PDB file of C-alpha atoms and ligand atoms in Angstrom:
ATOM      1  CA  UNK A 124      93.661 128.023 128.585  1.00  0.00           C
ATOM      2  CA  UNK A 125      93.045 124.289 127.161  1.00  0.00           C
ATOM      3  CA  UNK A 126      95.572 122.520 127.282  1.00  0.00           C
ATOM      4  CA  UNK A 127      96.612 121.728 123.548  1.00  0.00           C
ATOM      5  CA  UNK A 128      97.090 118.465 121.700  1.00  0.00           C
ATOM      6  CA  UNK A 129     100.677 117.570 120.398  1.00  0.00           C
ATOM      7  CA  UNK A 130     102.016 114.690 118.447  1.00  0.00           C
ATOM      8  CA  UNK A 131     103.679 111.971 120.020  1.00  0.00           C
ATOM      9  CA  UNK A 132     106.350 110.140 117.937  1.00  0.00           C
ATOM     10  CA  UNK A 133     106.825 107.039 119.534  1.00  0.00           C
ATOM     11  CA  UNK A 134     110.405 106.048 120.133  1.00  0.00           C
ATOM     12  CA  UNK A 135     110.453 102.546 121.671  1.00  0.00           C
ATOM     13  CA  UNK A 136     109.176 100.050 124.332  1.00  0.00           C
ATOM     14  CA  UNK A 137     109.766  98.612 127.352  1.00  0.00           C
ATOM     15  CA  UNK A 138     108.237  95.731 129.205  1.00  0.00           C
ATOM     16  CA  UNK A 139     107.907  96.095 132.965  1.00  0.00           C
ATOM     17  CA  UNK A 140     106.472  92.759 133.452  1.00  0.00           C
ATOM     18  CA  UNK A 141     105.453  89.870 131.349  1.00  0.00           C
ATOM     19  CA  UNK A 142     101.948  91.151 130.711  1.00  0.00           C
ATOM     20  CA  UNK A 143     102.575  94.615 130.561  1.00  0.00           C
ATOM     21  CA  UNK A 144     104.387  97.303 127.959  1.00  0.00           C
ATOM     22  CA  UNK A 145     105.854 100.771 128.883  1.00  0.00           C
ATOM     23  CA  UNK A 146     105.878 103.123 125.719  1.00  0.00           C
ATOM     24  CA  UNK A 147     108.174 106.044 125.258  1.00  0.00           C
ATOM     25  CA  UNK A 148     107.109 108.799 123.659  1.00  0.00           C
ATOM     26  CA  UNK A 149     109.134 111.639 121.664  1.00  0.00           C
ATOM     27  CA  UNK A 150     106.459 115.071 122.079  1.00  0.00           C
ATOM     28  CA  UNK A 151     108.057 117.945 120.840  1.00  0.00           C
ATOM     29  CA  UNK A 152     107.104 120.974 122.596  1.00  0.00           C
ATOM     30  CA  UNK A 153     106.392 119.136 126.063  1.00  0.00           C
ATOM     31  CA  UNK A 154     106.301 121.219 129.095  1.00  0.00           C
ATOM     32  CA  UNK A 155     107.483 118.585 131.435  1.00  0.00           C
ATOM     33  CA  UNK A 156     105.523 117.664 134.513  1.00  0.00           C
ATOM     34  CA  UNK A 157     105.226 116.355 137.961  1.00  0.00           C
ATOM     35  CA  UNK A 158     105.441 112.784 139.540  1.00  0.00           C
ATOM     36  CA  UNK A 159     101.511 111.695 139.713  1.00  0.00           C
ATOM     37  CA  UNK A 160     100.420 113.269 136.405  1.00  0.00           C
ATOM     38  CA  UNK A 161      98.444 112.004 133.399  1.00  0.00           C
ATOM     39  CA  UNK A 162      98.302 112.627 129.417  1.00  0.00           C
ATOM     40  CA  UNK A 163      95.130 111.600 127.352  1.00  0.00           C
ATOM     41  CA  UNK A 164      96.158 109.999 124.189  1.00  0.00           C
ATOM     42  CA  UNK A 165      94.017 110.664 121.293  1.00  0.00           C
ATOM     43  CA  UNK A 166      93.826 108.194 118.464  1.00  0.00           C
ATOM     44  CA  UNK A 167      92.421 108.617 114.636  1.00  0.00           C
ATOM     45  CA  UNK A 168      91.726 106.275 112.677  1.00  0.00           C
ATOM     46  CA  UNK A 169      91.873 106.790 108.793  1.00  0.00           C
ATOM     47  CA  UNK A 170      88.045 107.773 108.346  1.00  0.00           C
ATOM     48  CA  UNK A 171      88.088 110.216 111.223  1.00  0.00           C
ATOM     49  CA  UNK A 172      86.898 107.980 114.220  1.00  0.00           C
ATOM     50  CA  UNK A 173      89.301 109.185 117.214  1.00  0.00           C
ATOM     51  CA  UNK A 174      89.391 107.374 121.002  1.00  0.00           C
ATOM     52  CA  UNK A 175      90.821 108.985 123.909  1.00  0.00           C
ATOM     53  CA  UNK A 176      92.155 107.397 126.806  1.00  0.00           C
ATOM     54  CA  UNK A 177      94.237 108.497 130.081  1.00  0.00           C
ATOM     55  CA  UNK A 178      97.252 106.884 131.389  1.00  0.00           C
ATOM     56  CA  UNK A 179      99.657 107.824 133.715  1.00  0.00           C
ATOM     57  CA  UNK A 180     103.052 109.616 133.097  1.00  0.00           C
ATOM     58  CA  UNK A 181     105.595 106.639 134.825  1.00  0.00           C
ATOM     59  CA  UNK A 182     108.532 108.788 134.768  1.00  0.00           C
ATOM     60  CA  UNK A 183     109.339 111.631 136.129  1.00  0.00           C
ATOM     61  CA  UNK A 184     110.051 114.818 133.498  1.00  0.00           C
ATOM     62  CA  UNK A 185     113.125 114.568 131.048  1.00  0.00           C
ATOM     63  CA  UNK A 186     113.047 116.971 128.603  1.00  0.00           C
ATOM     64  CA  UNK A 187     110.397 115.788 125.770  1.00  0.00           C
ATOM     65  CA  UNK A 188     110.253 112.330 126.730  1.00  0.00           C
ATOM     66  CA  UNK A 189     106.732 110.778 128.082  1.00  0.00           C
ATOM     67  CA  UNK A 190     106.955 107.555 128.672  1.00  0.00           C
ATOM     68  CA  UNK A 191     103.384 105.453 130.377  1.00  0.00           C
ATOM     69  CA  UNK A 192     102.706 101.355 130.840  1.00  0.00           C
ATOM     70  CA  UNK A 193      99.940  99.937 129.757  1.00  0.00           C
ATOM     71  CA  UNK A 194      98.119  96.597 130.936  1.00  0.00           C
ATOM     72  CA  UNK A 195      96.021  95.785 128.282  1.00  0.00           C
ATOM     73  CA  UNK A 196      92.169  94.905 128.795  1.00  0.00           C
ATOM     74  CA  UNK A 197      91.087  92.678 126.995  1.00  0.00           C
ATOM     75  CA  UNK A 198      88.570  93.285 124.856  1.00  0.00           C
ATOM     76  CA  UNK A 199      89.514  97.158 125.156  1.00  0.00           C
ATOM     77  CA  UNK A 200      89.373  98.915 122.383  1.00  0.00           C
ATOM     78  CA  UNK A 201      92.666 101.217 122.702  1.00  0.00           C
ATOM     79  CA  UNK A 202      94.890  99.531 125.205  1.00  0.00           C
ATOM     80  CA  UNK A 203      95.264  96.143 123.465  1.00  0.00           C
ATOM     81  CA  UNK A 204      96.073  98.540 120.194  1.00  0.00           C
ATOM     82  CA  UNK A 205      98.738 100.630 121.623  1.00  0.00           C
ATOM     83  CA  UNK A 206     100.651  97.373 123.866  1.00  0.00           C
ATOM     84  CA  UNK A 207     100.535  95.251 120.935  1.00  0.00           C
ATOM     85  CA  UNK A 208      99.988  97.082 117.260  1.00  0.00           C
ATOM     86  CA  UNK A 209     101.207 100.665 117.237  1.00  0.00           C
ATOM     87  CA  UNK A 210     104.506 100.459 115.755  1.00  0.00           C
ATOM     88  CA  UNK A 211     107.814 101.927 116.382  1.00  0.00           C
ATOM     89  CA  UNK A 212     108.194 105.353 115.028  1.00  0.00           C
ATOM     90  CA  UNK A 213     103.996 105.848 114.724  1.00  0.00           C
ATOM     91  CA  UNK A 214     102.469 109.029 115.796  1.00  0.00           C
ATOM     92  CA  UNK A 215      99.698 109.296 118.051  1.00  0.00           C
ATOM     93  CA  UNK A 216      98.550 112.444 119.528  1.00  0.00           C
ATOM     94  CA  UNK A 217      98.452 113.421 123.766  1.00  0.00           C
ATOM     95  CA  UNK A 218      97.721 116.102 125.957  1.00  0.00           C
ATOM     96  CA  UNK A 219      98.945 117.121 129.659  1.00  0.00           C
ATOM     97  CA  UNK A 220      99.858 117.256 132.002  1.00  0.00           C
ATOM     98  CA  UNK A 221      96.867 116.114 133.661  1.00  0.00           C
ATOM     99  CA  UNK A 222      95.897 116.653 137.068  1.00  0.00           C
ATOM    100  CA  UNK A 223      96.980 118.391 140.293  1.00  0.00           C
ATOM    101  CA  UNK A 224      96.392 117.234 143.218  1.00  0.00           C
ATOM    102  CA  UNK A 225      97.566 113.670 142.904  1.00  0.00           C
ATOM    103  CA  UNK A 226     101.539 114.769 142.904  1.00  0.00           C
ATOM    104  CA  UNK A 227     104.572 114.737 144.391  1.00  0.00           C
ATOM    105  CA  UNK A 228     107.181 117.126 144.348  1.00  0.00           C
ATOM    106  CA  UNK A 229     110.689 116.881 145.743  1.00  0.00           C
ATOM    107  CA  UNK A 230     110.020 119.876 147.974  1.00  0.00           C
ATOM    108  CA  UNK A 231     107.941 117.524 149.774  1.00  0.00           C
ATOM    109  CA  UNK A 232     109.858 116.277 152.732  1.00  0.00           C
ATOM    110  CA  UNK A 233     107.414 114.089 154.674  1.00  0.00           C
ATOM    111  CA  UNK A 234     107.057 110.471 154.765  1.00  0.00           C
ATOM    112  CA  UNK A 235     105.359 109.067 151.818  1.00  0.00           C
ATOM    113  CA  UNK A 236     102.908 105.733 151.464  1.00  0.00           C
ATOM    114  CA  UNK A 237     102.729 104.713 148.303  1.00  0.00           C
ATOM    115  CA  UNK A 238     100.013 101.811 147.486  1.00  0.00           C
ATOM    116  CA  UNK A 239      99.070 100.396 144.033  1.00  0.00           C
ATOM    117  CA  UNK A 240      96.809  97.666 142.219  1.00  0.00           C
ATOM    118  CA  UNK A 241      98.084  96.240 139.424  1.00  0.00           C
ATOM    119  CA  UNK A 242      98.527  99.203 136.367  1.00  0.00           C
ATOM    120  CA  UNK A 243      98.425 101.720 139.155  1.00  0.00           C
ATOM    121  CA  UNK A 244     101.910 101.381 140.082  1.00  0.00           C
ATOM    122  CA  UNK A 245     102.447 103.627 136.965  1.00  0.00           C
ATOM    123  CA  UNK A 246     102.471 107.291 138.738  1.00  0.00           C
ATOM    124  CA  UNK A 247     103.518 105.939 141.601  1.00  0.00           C
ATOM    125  CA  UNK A 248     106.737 104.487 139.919  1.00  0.00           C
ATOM    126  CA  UNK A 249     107.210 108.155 138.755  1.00  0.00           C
ATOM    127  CA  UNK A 250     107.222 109.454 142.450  1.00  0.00           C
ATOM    128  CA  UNK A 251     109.800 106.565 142.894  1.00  0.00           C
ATOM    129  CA  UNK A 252     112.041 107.521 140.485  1.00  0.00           C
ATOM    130  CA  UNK A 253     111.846 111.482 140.935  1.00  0.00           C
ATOM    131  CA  UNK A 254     112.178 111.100 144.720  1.00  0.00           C
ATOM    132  CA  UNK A 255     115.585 109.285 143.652  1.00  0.00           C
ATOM    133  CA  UNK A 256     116.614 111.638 140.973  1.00  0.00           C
ATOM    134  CA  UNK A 257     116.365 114.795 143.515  1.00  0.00           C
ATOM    135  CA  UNK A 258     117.991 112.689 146.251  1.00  0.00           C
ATOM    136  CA  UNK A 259     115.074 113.066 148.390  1.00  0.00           C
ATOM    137  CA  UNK A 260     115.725 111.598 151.896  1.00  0.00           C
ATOM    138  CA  UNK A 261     111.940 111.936 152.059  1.00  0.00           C
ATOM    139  CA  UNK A 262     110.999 108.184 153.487  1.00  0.00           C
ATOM    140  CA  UNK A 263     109.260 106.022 151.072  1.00  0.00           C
ATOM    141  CA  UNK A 264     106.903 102.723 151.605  1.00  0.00           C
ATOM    142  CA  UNK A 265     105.533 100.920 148.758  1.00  0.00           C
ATOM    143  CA  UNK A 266     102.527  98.391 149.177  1.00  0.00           C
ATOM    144  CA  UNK A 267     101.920  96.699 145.595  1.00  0.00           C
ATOM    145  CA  UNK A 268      98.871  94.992 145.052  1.00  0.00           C
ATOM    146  CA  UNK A 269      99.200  92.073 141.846  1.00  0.00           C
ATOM    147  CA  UNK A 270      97.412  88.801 141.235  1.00  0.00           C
ATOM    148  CA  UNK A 271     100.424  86.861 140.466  1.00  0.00           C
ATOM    149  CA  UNK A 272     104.077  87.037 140.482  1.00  0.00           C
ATOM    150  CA  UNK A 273     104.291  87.590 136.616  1.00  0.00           C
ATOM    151  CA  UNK A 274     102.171  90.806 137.043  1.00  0.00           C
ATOM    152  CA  UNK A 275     104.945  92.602 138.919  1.00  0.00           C
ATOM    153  CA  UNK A 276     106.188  95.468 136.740  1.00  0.00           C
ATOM    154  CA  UNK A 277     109.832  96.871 137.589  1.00  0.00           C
ATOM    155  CA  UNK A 278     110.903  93.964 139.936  1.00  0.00           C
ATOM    156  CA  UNK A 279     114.206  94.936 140.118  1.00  0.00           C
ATOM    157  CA  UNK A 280     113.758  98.751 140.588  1.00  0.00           C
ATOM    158  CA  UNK A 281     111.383  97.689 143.257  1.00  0.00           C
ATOM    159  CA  UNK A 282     112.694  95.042 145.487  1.00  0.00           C
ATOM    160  CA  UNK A 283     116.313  94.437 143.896  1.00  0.00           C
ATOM    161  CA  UNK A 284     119.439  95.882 145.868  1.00  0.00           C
ATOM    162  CA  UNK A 285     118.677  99.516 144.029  1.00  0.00           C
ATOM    163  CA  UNK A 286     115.498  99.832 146.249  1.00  0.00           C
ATOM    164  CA  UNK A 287     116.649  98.862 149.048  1.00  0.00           C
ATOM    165  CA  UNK A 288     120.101 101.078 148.585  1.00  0.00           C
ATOM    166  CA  UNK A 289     118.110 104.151 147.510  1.00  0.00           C
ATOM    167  CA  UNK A 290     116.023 103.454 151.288  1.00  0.00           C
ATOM    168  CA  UNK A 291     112.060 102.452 149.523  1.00  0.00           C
ATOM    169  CA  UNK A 292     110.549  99.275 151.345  1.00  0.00           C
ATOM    170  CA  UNK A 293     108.288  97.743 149.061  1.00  0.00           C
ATOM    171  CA  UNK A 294     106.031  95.276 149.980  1.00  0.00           C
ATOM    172  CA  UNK A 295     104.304  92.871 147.431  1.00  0.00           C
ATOM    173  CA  UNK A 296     100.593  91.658 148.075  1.00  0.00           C
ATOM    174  CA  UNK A 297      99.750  88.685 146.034  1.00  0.00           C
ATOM    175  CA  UNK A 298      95.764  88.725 145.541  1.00  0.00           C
ATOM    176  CA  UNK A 299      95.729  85.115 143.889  1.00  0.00           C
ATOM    177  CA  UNK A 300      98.573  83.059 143.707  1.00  0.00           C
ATOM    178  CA  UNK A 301     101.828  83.979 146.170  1.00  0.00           C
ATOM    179  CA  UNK A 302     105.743  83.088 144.852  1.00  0.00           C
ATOM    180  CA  UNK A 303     107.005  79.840 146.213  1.00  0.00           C
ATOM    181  CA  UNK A 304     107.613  80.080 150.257  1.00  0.00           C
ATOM    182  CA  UNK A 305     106.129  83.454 150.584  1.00  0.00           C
ATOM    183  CA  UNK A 306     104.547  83.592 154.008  1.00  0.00           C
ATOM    184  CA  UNK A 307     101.568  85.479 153.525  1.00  0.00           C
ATOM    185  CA  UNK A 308      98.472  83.607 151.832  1.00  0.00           C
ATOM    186  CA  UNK A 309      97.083  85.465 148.717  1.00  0.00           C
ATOM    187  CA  UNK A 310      94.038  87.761 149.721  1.00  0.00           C
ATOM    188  CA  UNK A 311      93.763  91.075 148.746  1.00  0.00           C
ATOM    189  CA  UNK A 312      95.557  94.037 150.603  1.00  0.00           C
ATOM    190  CA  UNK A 313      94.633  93.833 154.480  1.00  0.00           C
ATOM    191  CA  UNK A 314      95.153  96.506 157.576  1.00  0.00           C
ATOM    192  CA  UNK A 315      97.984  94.428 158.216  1.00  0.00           C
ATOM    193  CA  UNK A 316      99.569  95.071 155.208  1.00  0.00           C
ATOM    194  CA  UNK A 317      99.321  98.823 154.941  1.00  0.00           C
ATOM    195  CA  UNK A 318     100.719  98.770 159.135  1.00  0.00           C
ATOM    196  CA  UNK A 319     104.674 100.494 159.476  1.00  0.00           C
ATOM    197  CA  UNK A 320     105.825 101.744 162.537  1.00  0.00           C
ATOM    198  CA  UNK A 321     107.356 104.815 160.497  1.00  0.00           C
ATOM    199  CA  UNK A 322     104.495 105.132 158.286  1.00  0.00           C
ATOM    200  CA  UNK A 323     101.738 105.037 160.520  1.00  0.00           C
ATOM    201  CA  UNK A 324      99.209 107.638 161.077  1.00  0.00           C
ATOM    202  CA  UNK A 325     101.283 109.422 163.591  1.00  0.00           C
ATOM    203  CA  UNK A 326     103.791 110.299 161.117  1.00  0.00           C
ATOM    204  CA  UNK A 327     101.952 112.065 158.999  1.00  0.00           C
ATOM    205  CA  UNK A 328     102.530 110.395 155.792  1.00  0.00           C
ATOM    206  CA  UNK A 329     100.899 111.270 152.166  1.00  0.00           C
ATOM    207  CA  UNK A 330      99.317 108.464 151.143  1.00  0.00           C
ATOM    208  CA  UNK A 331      99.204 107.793 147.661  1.00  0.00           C
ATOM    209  CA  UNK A 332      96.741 105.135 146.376  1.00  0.00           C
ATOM    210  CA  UNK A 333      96.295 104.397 142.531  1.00  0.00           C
ATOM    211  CA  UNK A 334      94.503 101.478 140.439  1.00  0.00           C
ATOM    212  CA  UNK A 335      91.014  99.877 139.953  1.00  0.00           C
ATOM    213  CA  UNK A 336      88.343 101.894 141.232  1.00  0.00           C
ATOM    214  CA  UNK A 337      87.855  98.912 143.384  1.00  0.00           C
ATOM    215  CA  UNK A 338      91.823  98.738 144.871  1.00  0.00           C
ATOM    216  CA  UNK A 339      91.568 102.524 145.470  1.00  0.00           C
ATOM    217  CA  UNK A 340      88.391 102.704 147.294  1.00  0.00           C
ATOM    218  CA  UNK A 341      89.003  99.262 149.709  1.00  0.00           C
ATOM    219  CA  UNK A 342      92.535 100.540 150.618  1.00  0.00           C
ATOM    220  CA  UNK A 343      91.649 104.205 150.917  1.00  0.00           C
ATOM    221  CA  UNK A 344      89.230 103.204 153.408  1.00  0.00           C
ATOM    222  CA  UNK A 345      91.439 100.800 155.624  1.00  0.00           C
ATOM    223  CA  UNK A 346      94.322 103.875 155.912  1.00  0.00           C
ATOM    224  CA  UNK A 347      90.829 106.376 157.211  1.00  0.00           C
ATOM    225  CA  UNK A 348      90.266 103.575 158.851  1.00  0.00           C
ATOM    226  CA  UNK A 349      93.647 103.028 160.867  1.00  0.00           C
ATOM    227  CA  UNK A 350      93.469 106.696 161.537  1.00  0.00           C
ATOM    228  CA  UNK A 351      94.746 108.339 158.651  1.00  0.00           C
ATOM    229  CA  UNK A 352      93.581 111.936 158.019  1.00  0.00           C
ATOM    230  CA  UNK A 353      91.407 111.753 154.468  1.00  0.00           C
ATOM    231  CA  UNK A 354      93.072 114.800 153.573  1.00  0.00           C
ATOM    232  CA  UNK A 355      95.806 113.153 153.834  1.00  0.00           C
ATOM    233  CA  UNK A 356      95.015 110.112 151.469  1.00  0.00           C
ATOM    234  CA  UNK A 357      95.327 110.971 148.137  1.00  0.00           C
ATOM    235  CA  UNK A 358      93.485 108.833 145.378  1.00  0.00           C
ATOM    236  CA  UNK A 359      93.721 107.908 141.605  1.00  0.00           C
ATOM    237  CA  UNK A 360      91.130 106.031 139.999  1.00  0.00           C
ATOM    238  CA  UNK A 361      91.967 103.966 136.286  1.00  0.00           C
ATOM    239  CA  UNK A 362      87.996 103.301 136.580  1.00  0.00           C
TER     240      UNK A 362
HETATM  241  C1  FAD B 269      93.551 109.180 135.261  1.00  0.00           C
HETATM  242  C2  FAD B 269      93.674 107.809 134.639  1.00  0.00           C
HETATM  243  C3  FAD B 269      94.939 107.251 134.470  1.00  0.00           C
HETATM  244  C4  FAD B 269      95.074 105.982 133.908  1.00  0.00           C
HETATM  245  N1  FAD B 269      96.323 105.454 133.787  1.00  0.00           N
HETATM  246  C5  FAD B 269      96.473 104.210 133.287  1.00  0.00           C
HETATM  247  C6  FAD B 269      97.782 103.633 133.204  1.00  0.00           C
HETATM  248  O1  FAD B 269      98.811 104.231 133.594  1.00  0.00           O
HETATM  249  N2  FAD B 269      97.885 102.374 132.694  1.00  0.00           N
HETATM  250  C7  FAD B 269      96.781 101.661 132.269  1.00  0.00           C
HETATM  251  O2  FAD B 269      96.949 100.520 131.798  1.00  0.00           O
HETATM  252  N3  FAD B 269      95.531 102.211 132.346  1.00  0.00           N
HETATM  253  C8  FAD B 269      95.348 103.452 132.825  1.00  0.00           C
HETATM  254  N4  FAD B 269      94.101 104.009 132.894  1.00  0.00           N
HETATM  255  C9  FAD B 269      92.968 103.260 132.278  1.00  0.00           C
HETATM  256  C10 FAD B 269      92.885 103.610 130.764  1.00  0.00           C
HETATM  257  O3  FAD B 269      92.505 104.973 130.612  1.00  0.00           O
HETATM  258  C11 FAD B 269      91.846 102.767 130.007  1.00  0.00           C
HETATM  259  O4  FAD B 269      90.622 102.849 130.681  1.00  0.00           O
HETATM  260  C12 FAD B 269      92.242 101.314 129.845  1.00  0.00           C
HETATM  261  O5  FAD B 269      93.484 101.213 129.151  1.00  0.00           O
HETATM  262  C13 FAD B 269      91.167 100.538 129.052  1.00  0.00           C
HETATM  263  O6  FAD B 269      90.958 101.191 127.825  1.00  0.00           O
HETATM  264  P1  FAD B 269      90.460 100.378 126.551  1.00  0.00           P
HETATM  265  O7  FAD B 269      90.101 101.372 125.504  1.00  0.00           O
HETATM  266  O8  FAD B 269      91.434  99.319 126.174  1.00  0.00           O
HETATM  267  O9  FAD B 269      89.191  99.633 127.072  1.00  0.00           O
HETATM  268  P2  FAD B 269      87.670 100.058 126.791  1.00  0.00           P
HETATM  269  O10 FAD B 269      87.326  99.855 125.359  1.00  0.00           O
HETATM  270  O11 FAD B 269      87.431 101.405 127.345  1.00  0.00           O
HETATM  271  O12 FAD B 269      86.937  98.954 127.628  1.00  0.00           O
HETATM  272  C14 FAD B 269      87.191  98.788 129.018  1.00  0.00           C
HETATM  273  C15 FAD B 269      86.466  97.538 129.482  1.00  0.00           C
HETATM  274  O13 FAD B 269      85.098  97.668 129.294  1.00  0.00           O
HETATM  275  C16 FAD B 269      84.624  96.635 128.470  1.00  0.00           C
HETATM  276  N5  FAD B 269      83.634  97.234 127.596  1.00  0.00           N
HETATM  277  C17 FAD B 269      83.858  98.094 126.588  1.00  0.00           C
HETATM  278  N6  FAD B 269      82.719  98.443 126.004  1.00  0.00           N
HETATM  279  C18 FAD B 269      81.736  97.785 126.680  1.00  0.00           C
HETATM  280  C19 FAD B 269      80.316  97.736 126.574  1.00  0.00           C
HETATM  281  N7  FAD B 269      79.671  98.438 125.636  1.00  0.00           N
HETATM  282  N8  FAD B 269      79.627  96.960 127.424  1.00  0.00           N
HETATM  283  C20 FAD B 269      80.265  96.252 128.387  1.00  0.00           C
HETATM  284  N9  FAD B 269      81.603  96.272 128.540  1.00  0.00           N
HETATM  285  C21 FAD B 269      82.311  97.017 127.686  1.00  0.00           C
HETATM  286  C22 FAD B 269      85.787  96.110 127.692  1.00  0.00           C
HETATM  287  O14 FAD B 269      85.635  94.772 127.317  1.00  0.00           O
HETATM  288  C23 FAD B 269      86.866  96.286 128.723  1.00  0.00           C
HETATM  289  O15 FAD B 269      86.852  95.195 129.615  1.00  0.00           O
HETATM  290  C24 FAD B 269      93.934 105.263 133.477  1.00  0.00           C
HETATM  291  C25 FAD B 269      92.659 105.839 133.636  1.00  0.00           C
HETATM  292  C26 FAD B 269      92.534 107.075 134.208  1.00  0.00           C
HETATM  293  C27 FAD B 269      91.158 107.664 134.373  1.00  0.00           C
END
């Protein structure tokens, strides 16, 4: 059955980093979802013209809440428009949940590498916050791709105290420029980076890996690579 399309009221907005917006969404008649998800949002425009892009549910299900992050491109002709015009308590239209395959459920007790570039930490902060929600003692790693310390969304639900208390290790590649006295020199996610003892291809993990079509296929291929099953690599392309 197709899924149907349902008007989204939207409620407020958040900003996970300083060039970034997270929009929450009232849809009446949601069917909740999983952690990994996506919605298409449909657009119309007074003489009929409609758009329709994906993005990625970044929380995990709560009733008929739906709440995604956009990084605006510029030049786009929807993201730029829903970060920085729609206002509060406009309607817009979406329809999920989207996808299958590119999930996690709490039932899932395996190790779990998470890896994102830049707007594709969106599902993956879902999986984040569900795993905590269920109190999951499934073990979490986080490798976050950004060009520069301002593009980090949720810093402190990341790398603050909370992340470390709630047992995810998070580690933060810099592709361009690195914060002040950080070790590693900016360069774009290496073998080295994606290495862990406890998440290494002898434990098994789900790898997650989510962003440019770019990010996804250069870090897919270094966990294959490092000996990481493909099956076992699970991919999300923004494109
Ligand atoms: C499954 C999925 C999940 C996604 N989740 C997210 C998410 O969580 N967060 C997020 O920020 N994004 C996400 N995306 C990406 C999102 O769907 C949009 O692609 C993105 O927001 C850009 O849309 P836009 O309409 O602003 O840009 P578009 O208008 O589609 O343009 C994209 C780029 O192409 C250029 N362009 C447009 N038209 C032309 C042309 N004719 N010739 C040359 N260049 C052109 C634009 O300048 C721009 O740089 C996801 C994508 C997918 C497939």
């Amino acid at each position: 059955m197709a899924v149907p399309w349902r008007p989204a009221l939207l409620v407020s907005r958040g900003r996970p980093s300083a060039t970034s917006v997270t929009l929450m969404f009232s849809v009446p008649g949601w069917p909740g979802h999983q952690a990994g998800q996506h919605v298409d949002v449909r657009l119309t425009a007074e003489d009929g013209y409609q758009a329709v892009r994906s993005y990625s549910l970044a929380a995990p299900a709560d009733g008929e809440r739906v709440e995604i992050g956009i990084r605006p491109t510029p030049g786009g002709e929807v993201s730029p428009y829903l970060s920085d015009d729609l206002p509060d308590g406009a309607s817009v239209e979406v329809r999920g949940p989207l996808g299958g395959w590119f999930v996690w459920r709490p039932e899932q007790e395996g190790p779990v590498l998470l890896a994102a570039g830049g707007s594709g930490i969106a599902p993956l902060m879902a999986m984040v916050r569900a795993r905590r929600a269920a109190g999951s003692p499934a073990p979490f790693r986080l490798v976050y791709s950004v060009r520069e310390p301002e593009e980090l969304w949720y810093r402190d639900e990341l790398s603050g105290p909370a992340a470390a208390a709630g047992g995810l290790t998070t580690r933060i590649v810099y592709t361009r420029r690195s914060e002040p006295g950080d070790e590693r020199r900016p360069g774009r996610v290496a073998a080295s980076d994606l290495e862990d003892a406890l998440f290494g291809p002898s434990a098994g993990p789900t790898c997650y890996v989510c962003g440019p079509t770019a990010f996804v296929e250069h870090t897919a291929n270094l966990l294959v690579a490092a000996g990481h099953p493909p099956e076992h690599v699970r991919t999300e392309r923004f494109g």
